Amino acid sequence: MNQIPHHPQIPIFLTINGTLHELKVEPWVTLLDLLRERLSLTGTKKGCDQGQCGACTVLVDGKRVNSCLALAVSRDGAEITTIEGLAENGELHPLQVAFIERDAFQCGYCTPGQICSAAGLLAEGHTPSRAEIREHMSGNLCRCGAYTNIADAVEDVLMPRIAAKEAAE
Amino acid sequence: MNRFEYIRPATVADAIAALNEPAARALAGGTNLVDLMKYDVAQPSRLVDINRLPLKSIEITPSGALRIGALVTNTDLAWHRDVREKWPILSSAILAGASPQLRNAATAGGNLMQRTRCYYFYDPSTACNKRQPGSGCSAIGGVNRIHAILGASDSCIAVHPSDMCVAMAALDASVEVEGPDGKRSIPMSGFHRLPGGEPERDNTLKVGELITSIIIPKPDFGAHHTYLKIRDRLSYAFALISVAAALRVEEGIIQDVRIALGGVAHKPWRDFDAERSLKGERVGTQSFKQVADFILRDAKGQGDNDFKIELARRAIVRALEQAAAGTPQDQADKSIH
Ligand SMILES: Cc1cc2nc3c(=O)[nH]c(=O)nc-3n(C[C@H](O)[C@H](O)[C@H](O)COP(=O)(O)OP(=O)(O)OC[C@H]3O[C@@H](n4cnc5c(N)ncnc54)[C@H](O)[C@@H]3O)c2cc1C
Ligand code: SF4
Ligand code: FES
Ligand code: FES
């Protein structure tokens, strides 16, 4: 073990759900632990802590990543969106609405990660088929097995957007 | 996680200087290194966060080659328009690996350097020569379903887990590195190594060296390629066997061929003698079966993974058939044709 006597704190800036945070963190703190333990944003879940389940998925500069494998210091300056930040002006995000309408969960533990992942997928803009939705949502496991309804909910939001985009082109 | 020093250099020169001690490690996407640090498998004295270095571009060189900055994410590389058009086998292999959110963080350099997924390597309570040289190999005689069938040694039977690297091996890539002694270029076939008596060394990168880019020559296989990945579930799992295959065919005769295998050895496996033996042959299942047998002539199972030899044989034949027909494996529709 390589012990450094006093714990160095590194100053970083993160914009989280639209609010700028000036923080000091030890370099070994993950983005997931920072969100949950320091900032009490417990919507983002810890499943495996190993990149294997997707429960910790958040958007970093608009792209979905596993926050359990990101050291907070290495994301200095980034814009982070968590499940708490998806609703706007008190209105649920269309994906949140679709998940409720489609009953796309049972215990709900994987749901914040599923929805953030789906929000990332919408922004990526290259998922036109059901098979591709399933493949591009495969980084999010659901131990309750709500996959069919999750894919339905994502399809409900994604397909009209693709149709609208194609009509505009 | 152990305690470590964290630095974030702004230039390649500063990064190389900071990496010049044996226990220092570069931090790119962190998707492998942070995982290993959580298990105390990796215990770096210093993390050199390279994410601010200017190594993020994808360029086509004047000779038509592809130059990939070490920090280009797996996502950006796989979906890049030129890569999808001219190096589709690379795009396909990357999209066959990990998950979209992992690929958003994972970088080209980090993918090359990712370590084995051998269960014992991940478990510090067990003996493992790769993690702790001289302690023994728990996988030999242990649970070894995912382990090597080619090129293994008495010290280690681990496999390199990357998909991207298998396509890069097939495409004759080279790895550009920069270190205390200057720059050098390492051909992909000489980048990763077989375990021999030193399984702690995955590759030939030296202390203090940084991968700066990867270069891939202009290919000429048209639609005659595929990346076929066989695994325990349809997505988000490492390969049991994967095959990157590409062919150049004129009037039914094979002019050029590349076959690289993943999941079978400590490095992406290419057999240049086998490829040579296929040149001048007629395309068809007959010649594909012959070459598969030739590639696997020295294959050796470890017990749990014996099935991989027959699986590899069939995967090679199927991949060559897909390449010959110009019908590459689709990574979303998983049915294998
Ligand atoms: C659950 C899970 C599933 C996965 N499935 C797959 C799969 O199916 N197929 C597949 O191919 N991969 C898979 N991966 C692995 C993934 O591709 C790698 O973790 C990733 O490519 C590593 O890149 P990184 O940038 O995050 O590297 P890091 O974790 O930052 O670094 C990895 C290593 O590379 C070194 N390094 C990084 N950049 C450089 C550089 N420029 N020069 C020198 N050294 C460098 C680091 O020091 C470290 O030792 C999976 C990972 C997880 C967690
Ligand atoms: S196969 Fe290699 S990595 Fe796995 S236990 Fe043996 S020495 Fe360690
Ligand atoms: S908690 Fe991050 S992927 Fe499981
Ligand atoms: S709803 Fe329970 S894990 Fe997905």
Coordinates of C-alpha atoms and ligand atoms in Angstrom, one line a residue:
Chain A
M1 CA 0.0 0.0 0.0
N2 CA 1.2 3.4 -0.9
Q3 CA 0.1 5.8 1.8
I4 CA 0.2 9.5 1.3
P5 CA 0.2 11.0 4.8
H6 CA -2.5 13.7 4.5
H7 CA -5.3 13.4 2.0
P8 CA -4.9 15.9 -0.8
Q9 CA -8.0 17.7 -1.8
I10 CA -8.2 18.8 -5.4
P11 CA -10.4 21.8 -6.3
I12 CA -12.8 21.2 -9.2
F13 CA -15.8 22.8 -10.8
L14 CA -18.8 20.8 -11.9
T15 CA -22.1 22.0 -13.2
I16 CA -24.7 19.5 -11.9
N17 CA -28.2 19.8 -13.2
G18 CA -27.6 23.4 -14.2
T19 CA -26.0 24.5 -10.9
L20 CA -22.3 25.3 -10.7
H21 CA -20.6 23.5 -7.8
E22 CA -17.1 24.5 -6.5
L23 CA -15.8 21.4 -4.8
K24 CA -12.7 19.9 -3.2
V25 CA -12.4 16.2 -3.6
E26 CA -9.8 13.5 -3.0
P27 CA -8.6 12.1 -6.3
W28 CA -9.9 8.6 -5.5
V29 CA -13.6 9.7 -5.2
T30 CA -15.8 8.5 -8.0
L31 CA -18.3 10.7 -9.7
L32 CA -21.0 8.3 -8.4
D33 CA -19.9 8.6 -4.7
L34 CA -19.6 12.3 -5.0
L35 CA -23.1 12.7 -6.3
R36 CA -24.6 10.3 -3.7
E37 CA -22.5 10.8 -0.6
R38 CA -21.4 14.4 -0.8
L39 CA -24.3 16.1 -2.8
S40 CA -27.1 13.8 -1.6
L41 CA -28.2 13.2 -5.2
T42 CA -29.3 9.7 -4.4
G43 CA -31.4 9.2 -7.6
T44 CA -28.3 7.8 -9.3
K45 CA -27.9 4.2 -8.1
K46 CA -25.0 2.0 -7.2
G47 CA -25.5 -1.5 -8.5
C48 CA -22.3 -3.3 -9.2
D49 CA -19.8 -0.4 -8.8
Q50 CA -17.9 -2.1 -11.7
G51 CA -19.3 -0.9 -15.0
Q52 CA -21.4 -4.0 -15.4
C53 CA -25.0 -2.9 -14.7
G54 CA -25.6 0.7 -15.8
A55 CA -27.5 1.7 -12.7
C56 CA -25.1 4.6 -12.2
T57 CA -25.5 6.0 -15.7
V58 CA -25.5 9.8 -15.9
L59 CA -25.0 12.3 -18.7
V60 CA -21.6 14.0 -18.8
D61 CA -21.5 16.8 -21.3
G62 CA -24.6 15.2 -22.8
K63 CA -23.1 11.7 -23.2
R64 CA -24.1 8.8 -21.1
V65 CA -21.4 7.3 -19.0
N66 CA -21.0 4.9 -16.0
S67 CA -20.4 7.3 -13.0
C68 CA -19.0 4.4 -10.9
L69 CA -15.9 4.2 -13.1
A70 CA -15.3 7.9 -13.5
L71 CA -13.0 9.7 -11.0
A72 CA -14.6 13.0 -10.2
V73 CA -11.3 14.9 -10.6
S74 CA -10.9 13.7 -14.2
R75 CA -14.3 15.3 -15.1
D76 CA -13.3 18.7 -13.8
G77 CA -15.3 21.4 -15.8
A78 CA -18.0 19.0 -17.0
E79 CA -21.7 19.4 -17.1
I80 CA -23.4 16.5 -15.4
T81 CA -27.1 15.7 -15.7
T82 CA -28.6 13.1 -13.3
I83 CA -32.2 11.8 -13.1
E84 CA -33.0 14.7 -10.8
G85 CA -32.1 17.1 -13.6
L86 CA -34.2 15.7 -16.4
A87 CA -37.5 17.4 -15.6
E88 CA -37.9 21.0 -16.8
N89 CA -40.1 23.6 -15.1
G90 CA -41.9 21.0 -13.1
E91 CA -42.7 18.9 -16.2
L92 CA -41.4 15.4 -16.4
H93 CA -39.1 14.5 -19.2
P94 CA -41.0 12.6 -22.0
L95 CA -39.0 9.5 -21.2
Q96 CA -40.1 9.7 -17.5
V97 CA -43.7 10.0 -18.8
A98 CA -43.3 7.1 -21.1
F99 CA -41.7 4.9 -18.4
I100 CA -44.8 5.5 -16.2
E101 CA -47.3 5.0 -19.1
R102 CA -45.6 1.7 -20.1
D103 CA -45.1 0.5 -16.6
A104 CA -41.4 0.0 -17.5
F105 CA -40.2 -1.0 -14.0
Q106 CA -40.9 -3.2 -11.1
C107 CA -38.6 -2.4 -8.1
G108 CA -37.4 0.8 -9.9
Y109 CA -33.7 0.4 -8.9
C110 CA -32.4 0.3 -12.4
T111 CA -34.8 3.0 -13.6
P112 CA -32.8 6.2 -13.1
G113 CA -29.9 4.6 -15.1
Q114 CA -32.3 3.3 -17.7
I115 CA -33.8 6.7 -18.3
C116 CA -30.5 8.6 -18.3
S117 CA -29.2 6.0 -20.7
A118 CA -32.2 6.4 -23.0
A119 CA -31.8 10.2 -22.8
G120 CA -28.2 9.7 -24.1
L121 CA -29.5 7.4 -26.8
L122 CA -32.0 10.0 -28.0
A123 CA -29.2 12.5 -28.3
E124 CA -27.0 10.1 -30.3
G125 CA -29.6 9.9 -33.0
H126 CA -28.8 6.6 -34.7
T127 CA -31.2 4.0 -33.5
P128 CA -34.0 3.5 -36.0
S129 CA -35.1 -0.1 -35.2
R130 CA -36.4 -2.1 -32.3
A131 CA -33.3 -4.4 -32.5
E132 CA -31.1 -1.4 -32.3
I133 CA -32.9 0.1 -29.3
R134 CA -32.4 -3.2 -27.5
E135 CA -28.8 -3.4 -28.5
H136 CA -28.1 0.3 -27.6
M137 CA -29.9 -0.1 -24.2
S138 CA -27.9 -3.3 -23.4
G139 CA -25.6 -1.4 -21.0
N140 CA -28.5 -1.2 -18.5
L141 CA -29.4 -4.4 -16.8
C142 CA -32.8 -4.9 -15.1
R143 CA -33.0 -7.6 -12.5
C144 CA -36.8 -7.5 -12.5
G145 CA -36.7 -8.2 -16.2
A146 CA -38.8 -5.2 -17.3
Y147 CA -37.0 -5.1 -20.6
T148 CA -40.0 -5.4 -22.9
N149 CA -41.7 -2.4 -21.4
I150 CA -38.5 -0.5 -21.2
A151 CA -37.9 -1.0 -24.9
D152 CA -41.6 0.0 -25.5
A153 CA -41.1 3.2 -23.5
V154 CA -37.9 4.2 -25.3
E155 CA -39.6 3.4 -28.7
D156 CA -42.6 5.6 -27.8
V157 CA -40.3 8.6 -27.4
L158 CA -37.7 7.8 -30.0
M159 CA -39.8 6.8 -33.1
P160 CA -41.8 10.1 -33.4
R161 CA -38.6 12.1 -33.1
I162 CA -37.0 10.1 -35.9
A163 CA -40.1 10.5 -38.0
A164 CA -40.1 14.3 -37.4
K165 CA -36.4 14.6 -38.2
E166 CA -36.9 12.6 -41.4
A167 CA -39.9 14.8 -42.4
A168 CA -37.8 17.9 -41.8
E169 CA -35.0 16.7 -44.1
Chain B
M1 CA -8.5 1.9 -3.5
N2 CA -4.9 2.8 -2.5
R3 CA -3.8 6.4 -2.1
F4 CA -2.0 7.9 -5.0
E5 CA -0.7 11.2 -6.3
Y6 CA -2.9 12.8 -9.0
I7 CA -1.5 15.0 -11.8
R8 CA -3.0 16.3 -14.9
P9 CA -0.4 17.4 -17.4
A10 CA -1.2 19.7 -20.4
T11 CA 1.5 18.5 -22.8
V12 CA 2.7 15.1 -24.0
A13 CA 6.2 15.9 -22.8
D14 CA 5.0 16.6 -19.2
A15 CA 2.9 13.4 -19.3
I16 CA 5.9 11.3 -20.3
A17 CA 8.1 12.9 -17.6
A18 CA 5.4 12.1 -15.0
L19 CA 5.0 8.5 -16.2
N20 CA 8.6 7.8 -15.9
E21 CA 8.4 5.6 -12.7
P22 CA 7.3 2.0 -12.7
A23 CA 4.1 2.3 -10.6
A24 CA 2.8 5.4 -12.4
R25 CA -0.2 4.9 -14.7
A26 CA -1.9 7.0 -17.3
L27 CA -5.6 7.6 -16.7
A28 CA -7.7 7.8 -19.8
G29 CA -11.4 6.8 -19.7
G30 CA -10.8 4.9 -16.4
T31 CA -13.2 2.1 -17.4
N32 CA -10.5 -0.6 -16.8
L33 CA -8.0 1.1 -14.5
V34 CA -10.5 2.5 -11.9
D35 CA -12.2 -1.0 -11.9
L36 CA -8.9 -2.7 -11.2
M37 CA -8.0 -0.1 -8.5
K38 CA -11.2 -0.8 -6.6
Y39 CA -10.0 -4.4 -6.3
D40 CA -6.5 -3.4 -5.4
V41 CA -5.3 -5.3 -8.5
A42 CA -3.9 -2.1 -9.7
Q43 CA -2.2 0.1 -7.1
P44 CA -0.6 3.0 -8.9
S45 CA 1.7 5.4 -7.0
R46 CA 0.7 8.2 -9.3
L47 CA -2.2 8.7 -11.7
V48 CA -1.3 10.8 -14.7
D49 CA -4.6 12.1 -16.0
I50 CA -4.0 12.4 -19.8
N51 CA -7.4 13.6 -20.7
R52 CA -6.2 17.2 -21.4
L53 CA -3.6 16.1 -24.0
P54 CA -4.3 17.0 -27.6
L55 CA -4.7 13.3 -28.8
K56 CA -8.4 13.4 -29.7
S57 CA -8.5 13.7 -33.4
I58 CA -9.2 11.2 -36.2
E59 CA -7.4 12.1 -39.4
I60 CA -6.9 10.6 -42.9
T61 CA -3.2 10.9 -43.8
P62 CA -2.0 11.9 -47.3
S63 CA -1.4 8.3 -48.1
G64 CA -5.0 7.4 -47.2
A65 CA -4.2 5.8 -43.9
L66 CA -6.3 6.4 -40.7
R67 CA -4.6 8.1 -37.8
I68 CA -6.5 7.6 -34.5
G69 CA -5.5 9.8 -31.5
A70 CA -5.0 7.7 -28.4
L71 CA -7.8 9.6 -26.6
V72 CA -10.4 9.2 -29.3
T73 CA -13.3 7.5 -27.6
N74 CA -14.5 4.1 -28.8
T75 CA -17.9 5.7 -29.6
D76 CA -16.4 8.5 -31.7
L77 CA -14.2 6.0 -33.6
A78 CA -16.9 3.5 -34.3
W79 CA -19.4 6.0 -35.6
H80 CA -16.9 8.2 -37.5
R81 CA -18.2 8.5 -41.1
D82 CA -14.8 7.6 -42.8
V83 CA -14.3 4.7 -40.4
R84 CA -17.7 3.3 -41.1
E85 CA -17.2 3.6 -44.9
K86 CA -13.6 2.5 -45.3
W87 CA -12.7 0.6 -42.2
P88 CA -16.1 -1.0 -41.4
I89 CA -14.6 -4.0 -39.7
L90 CA -13.1 -1.7 -37.1
S91 CA -16.4 0.0 -36.5
S92 CA -18.2 -3.3 -36.2
A93 CA -15.7 -4.8 -33.8
I94 CA -15.9 -1.8 -31.5
L95 CA -19.7 -1.8 -31.5
A96 CA -19.6 -5.5 -30.6
G97 CA -17.8 -4.7 -27.4
A98 CA -18.9 -3.3 -24.0
S99 CA -21.9 -1.0 -23.8
P100 CA -22.7 2.4 -25.3
Q101 CA -21.9 4.2 -22.0
L102 CA -18.6 2.4 -21.6
R103 CA -17.7 3.1 -25.2
N104 CA -18.4 6.8 -24.5
A105 CA -15.7 6.8 -21.9
A106 CA -13.3 4.2 -23.2
T107 CA -10.4 5.4 -25.4
A108 CA -8.4 3.8 -28.2
G109 CA -5.2 3.8 -26.1
G110 CA -7.0 2.4 -23.0
N111 CA -8.6 -0.3 -25.1
L112 CA -5.2 -1.5 -26.3
M113 CA -3.9 -1.5 -22.7
Q114 CA -6.9 -3.2 -21.1
R115 CA -6.1 -6.2 -19.0
T116 CA -7.4 -9.7 -18.9
R117 CA -10.8 -10.6 -17.4
C118 CA -9.4 -13.9 -15.9
Y119 CA -11.4 -14.3 -12.7
Y120 CA -8.3 -15.1 -10.6
F121 CA -6.4 -12.0 -11.8
Y122 CA -9.3 -10.0 -10.4
D123 CA -9.2 -11.7 -7.0
P124 CA -6.2 -10.8 -4.9
S125 CA -6.9 -13.7 -2.5
T126 CA -5.8 -16.2 -5.2
A127 CA -2.5 -17.0 -6.8
C128 CA -1.9 -15.3 -10.1
N129 CA 1.4 -14.9 -11.9
K130 CA 0.2 -11.9 -13.9
R131 CA -0.9 -10.0 -10.8
Q132 CA 1.9 -11.3 -8.5
P133 CA 4.8 -12.8 -10.4
G134 CA 5.9 -16.1 -9.0
S135 CA 2.7 -16.9 -7.0
G136 CA 1.4 -19.5 -9.5
C137 CA -1.6 -19.7 -11.9
S138 CA -4.9 -20.6 -10.3
A139 CA -6.6 -21.0 -13.7
I140 CA -4.5 -24.0 -14.7
G141 CA -6.4 -26.8 -13.2
G142 CA -9.0 -24.3 -11.9
V143 CA -12.1 -22.7 -13.6
N144 CA -10.9 -21.9 -17.1
R145 CA -13.9 -21.7 -19.3
I146 CA -12.8 -18.3 -20.8
H147 CA -9.1 -19.1 -21.1
A148 CA -6.7 -19.5 -23.9
I149 CA -6.5 -22.4 -26.5
L150 CA -3.5 -21.0 -28.4
G151 CA -0.1 -19.7 -27.3
A152 CA -0.5 -20.2 -23.5
S153 CA 2.4 -21.1 -21.2
D154 CA 2.9 -23.0 -17.9
S155 CA 2.7 -19.6 -16.2
C156 CA -0.5 -18.1 -17.6
I157 CA -3.4 -19.1 -19.8
A158 CA -5.2 -15.7 -19.8
V159 CA -6.6 -14.1 -23.0
H160 CA -6.6 -10.5 -24.1
P161 CA -10.2 -9.4 -24.0
S162 CA -10.4 -6.7 -26.6
D163 CA -12.6 -6.6 -29.7
M164 CA -11.1 -3.4 -31.2
C165 CA -7.6 -4.9 -31.1
V166 CA -8.7 -8.0 -33.1
A167 CA -9.9 -5.8 -35.9
M168 CA -6.8 -3.7 -35.7
A169 CA -4.6 -6.8 -35.9
A170 CA -6.5 -7.9 -39.0
L171 CA -6.0 -4.4 -40.5
D172 CA -2.2 -4.4 -39.9
A173 CA -2.4 -1.4 -37.6
S174 CA 0.7 0.1 -35.9
V175 CA 0.9 1.8 -32.5
E176 CA 2.7 5.1 -32.2
V177 CA 4.3 5.7 -28.9
E178 CA 6.5 8.4 -27.3
G179 CA 8.7 8.0 -24.3
P180 CA 11.9 9.1 -22.6
D181 CA 13.9 7.7 -25.5
G182 CA 11.8 9.4 -28.2
K183 CA 9.2 8.1 -30.6
R184 CA 8.7 4.6 -32.1
S185 CA 6.2 2.7 -34.0
I186 CA 5.2 -0.8 -33.0
P187 CA 3.4 -3.1 -35.4
M188 CA 0.2 -4.4 -33.9
S189 CA 1.5 -8.0 -34.2
G190 CA 4.4 -7.0 -31.9
F191 CA 2.4 -4.9 -29.5
H192 CA 0.7 -7.5 -27.4
R193 CA 2.8 -10.5 -26.4
L194 CA 2.5 -14.2 -25.4
P195 CA 2.8 -14.8 -21.7
G196 CA 5.9 -17.1 -21.7
G197 CA 7.6 -16.8 -18.3
E198 CA 6.6 -13.2 -17.9
P199 CA 2.8 -13.0 -17.8
E200 CA 2.9 -9.8 -15.9
R201 CA 3.9 -8.1 -19.1
D202 CA 0.8 -7.8 -21.4
N203 CA 2.6 -5.9 -24.1
T204 CA 5.9 -4.4 -25.2
L205 CA 5.3 -0.8 -24.1
K206 CA 8.1 0.4 -21.8
V207 CA 8.0 2.3 -18.6
G208 CA 7.4 6.0 -19.3
E209 CA 6.0 5.4 -22.8
L210 CA 2.7 6.9 -23.8
I211 CA 0.6 5.7 -26.7
T212 CA -0.1 8.8 -28.9
S213 CA -1.9 7.3 -31.9
I214 CA -2.7 4.3 -33.9
I215 CA -2.3 4.1 -37.7
I216 CA -4.2 1.8 -40.0
P217 CA -3.3 1.5 -43.6
K218 CA -5.9 2.0 -46.4
P219 CA -7.7 -1.3 -46.8
D220 CA -8.9 -2.8 -50.0
F221 CA -11.4 -5.5 -49.1
G222 CA -14.7 -3.8 -50.2
A223 CA -17.6 -5.5 -48.7
H224 CA -15.7 -8.7 -48.1
H225 CA -15.2 -8.5 -44.4
T226 CA -16.9 -9.4 -41.1
Y227 CA -16.5 -9.3 -37.3
L228 CA -18.1 -12.3 -35.8
K229 CA -18.3 -12.4 -32.0
I230 CA -19.5 -15.5 -30.1
R231 CA -20.3 -15.0 -26.4
D232 CA -22.5 -16.3 -23.6
R233 CA -25.2 -13.7 -24.0
L234 CA -26.1 -11.6 -27.0
S235 CA -24.7 -8.3 -25.9
Y236 CA -22.5 -6.7 -23.3
A237 CA -20.3 -9.7 -22.7
F238 CA -16.7 -10.5 -23.6
A239 CA -16.0 -12.8 -26.5
L240 CA -15.6 -16.5 -26.1
I241 CA -14.3 -16.5 -29.7
S242 CA -14.3 -13.7 -32.1
V243 CA -13.1 -13.6 -35.7
A244 CA -12.2 -10.6 -37.8
A245 CA -12.0 -11.8 -41.4
A246 CA -11.4 -9.9 -44.7
L247 CA -10.9 -11.2 -48.2
R248 CA -9.9 -9.9 -51.6
V249 CA -11.3 -12.2 -54.3
E250 CA -10.9 -12.1 -58.1
E251 CA -12.9 -14.5 -60.2
G252 CA -13.4 -16.8 -57.3
I253 CA -9.7 -17.0 -56.3
I254 CA -8.5 -15.6 -53.0
Q255 CA -5.9 -12.9 -53.7
D256 CA -5.5 -11.6 -50.1
V257 CA -6.8 -12.7 -46.8
R258 CA -6.7 -11.5 -43.1
I259 CA -7.9 -13.6 -40.2
A260 CA -7.5 -12.4 -36.6
L261 CA -9.0 -14.2 -33.6
G262 CA -10.0 -12.8 -30.3
G263 CA -10.7 -14.7 -27.0
V264 CA -8.2 -17.5 -27.9
A265 CA -4.8 -16.2 -26.7
H266 CA -2.9 -13.6 -24.7
K267 CA -2.9 -11.4 -27.8
P268 CA -5.1 -11.0 -30.9
W269 CA -4.1 -14.1 -32.9
R270 CA -2.9 -13.9 -36.4
D271 CA -1.3 -16.8 -38.3
F272 CA 0.6 -15.5 -41.3
D273 CA 1.4 -19.0 -42.6
A274 CA -2.3 -19.9 -42.5
E275 CA -3.2 -16.8 -44.4
R276 CA -0.5 -17.5 -47.0
S277 CA -1.8 -21.0 -47.5
L278 CA -5.2 -19.6 -48.4
K279 CA -3.9 -17.3 -51.1
G280 CA -4.5 -18.7 -54.6
E281 CA -7.2 -21.1 -53.3
R282 CA -10.8 -21.0 -54.5
V283 CA -13.3 -19.4 -52.1
G284 CA -15.5 -22.1 -50.6
T285 CA -16.3 -24.0 -47.4
Q286 CA -13.7 -26.6 -48.4
S287 CA -10.7 -24.2 -48.3
F288 CA -12.1 -22.4 -45.3
K289 CA -12.3 -25.6 -43.3
Q290 CA -8.7 -26.4 -44.3
V291 CA -7.4 -23.1 -43.1
A292 CA -9.4 -23.3 -39.8
D293 CA -7.8 -26.7 -39.1
F294 CA -4.4 -25.2 -39.9
I295 CA -4.8 -22.2 -37.6
L296 CA -5.9 -24.5 -34.8
R297 CA -3.3 -27.2 -35.4
D298 CA -1.6 -26.6 -32.0
A299 CA -4.8 -25.6 -30.1
K300 CA -4.9 -27.0 -26.6
G301 CA -7.9 -27.0 -24.2
Q302 CA -7.5 -26.6 -20.4
G303 CA -10.6 -28.6 -19.5
D304 CA -13.5 -26.2 -19.1
N305 CA -12.6 -24.5 -22.3
D306 CA -12.1 -27.5 -24.6
F307 CA -15.3 -26.6 -26.4
K308 CA -13.6 -23.4 -27.6
I309 CA -11.5 -25.3 -30.1
E310 CA -14.5 -26.6 -32.1
L311 CA -16.3 -23.3 -31.6
A312 CA -13.2 -21.5 -33.0
R313 CA -13.1 -23.9 -36.0
R314 CA -16.7 -23.2 -36.8
A315 CA -16.5 -19.5 -36.2
I316 CA -13.5 -19.1 -38.6
V317 CA -15.4 -21.0 -41.3
R318 CA -18.6 -19.0 -40.8
A319 CA -16.7 -15.7 -40.7
L320 CA -14.9 -16.5 -44.0
E321 CA -18.2 -17.4 -45.5
Q322 CA -19.7 -14.1 -44.4
A323 CA -16.7 -12.2 -45.8
A324 CA -16.8 -14.1 -49.1
A325 CA -20.5 -13.4 -49.5
G326 CA -20.0 -9.7 -48.6
T327 CA -22.6 -10.1 -45.8
P328 CA -20.8 -8.8 -42.7
Q329 CA -22.3 -9.7 -39.3
D330 CA -24.8 -7.1 -38.1
Q331 CA -24.1 -6.1 -34.5
A332 CA -27.7 -5.2 -33.7
D333 CA -29.5 -8.1 -35.4
K334 CA -27.7 -11.0 -33.8
S335 CA -28.8 -13.8 -36.0
I336 CA -25.8 -15.4 -37.6
H337 CA -26.2 -16.1 -41.3
Ligands
LIG1 C1 -18.5 -4.3 -17.9 C2 -17.5 -4.1 -19.0 C3 -17.6 -4.8 -20.2 C4 -16.7 -4.6 -21.2 N1 -16.8 -5.3 -22.4 C5 -15.9 -5.2 -23.4 C6 -16.0 -6.0 -24.6 O1 -17.0 -6.7 -24.8 N2 -15.0 -5.8 -25.5 C7 -14.0 -5.0 -25.3 O2 -13.1 -4.9 -26.2 N3 -13.8 -4.3 -24.2 C8 -14.8 -4.4 -23.2 N4 -14.6 -3.7 -22.0 C9 -13.3 -3.0 -21.8 C10 -13.3 -1.6 -22.3 O3 -13.2 -1.6 -23.7 C11 -12.0 -1.0 -21.7 O4 -12.2 -0.9 -20.3 C12 -11.6 0.3 -22.3 O5 -11.4 0.2 -23.6 C13 -10.4 0.9 -21.6 O6 -10.2 2.2 -22.1 P1 -10.1 3.5 -21.0 O7 -9.8 4.7 -21.8 O8 -11.3 3.5 -20.1 O9 -8.8 3.0 -20.2 P2 -8.3 3.3 -18.7 O10 -9.1 2.5 -17.8 O11 -8.2 4.7 -18.5 O12 -6.8 2.7 -18.9 C14 -6.6 1.3 -19.1 C15 -5.1 1.1 -19.1 O13 -4.5 1.7 -20.2 C16 -3.5 2.6 -19.8 N5 -3.5 3.7 -20.8 C17 -4.6 4.4 -21.2 N6 -4.3 5.2 -22.2 C18 -3.0 5.1 -22.4 C19 -2.1 5.7 -23.3 N7 -2.5 6.7 -24.2 N8 -0.8 5.3 -23.3 C20 -0.4 4.4 -22.4 N9 -1.2 3.8 -21.5 C21 -2.5 4.1 -21.5 C22 -3.8 3.0 -18.4 O14 -2.6 3.4 -17.7 C23 -4.4 1.7 -17.9 O15 -3.3 0.8 -17.5 C24 -15.6 -3.8 -21.0 C25 -15.4 -3.1 -19.8 C26 -16.3 -3.3 -18.8 C27 -16.2 -2.5 -17.5
SF4_2 S1 -4.3 -17.3 -16.3 FE1 -2.9 -15.7 -16.1 S2 -4.1 -14.1 -15.2 FE2 -5.3 -16.0 -14.9 S3 -4.6 -16.8 -12.9 FE3 -3.3 -17.7 -14.4 S4 -1.5 -16.2 -14.3 FE4 -3.2 -15.1 -13.5
FES3 S1 -22.9 0.8 -10.6 FE1 -21.9 1.6 -12.3 S2 -22.3 0.1 -13.8 FE2 -23.1 -0.8 -12.0
FES4 S1 -37.1 -2.5 -12.3 FE1 -36.1 -3.7 -10.8 S2 -34.1 -3.8 -11.6 FE2 -35.2 -2.9 -13.2

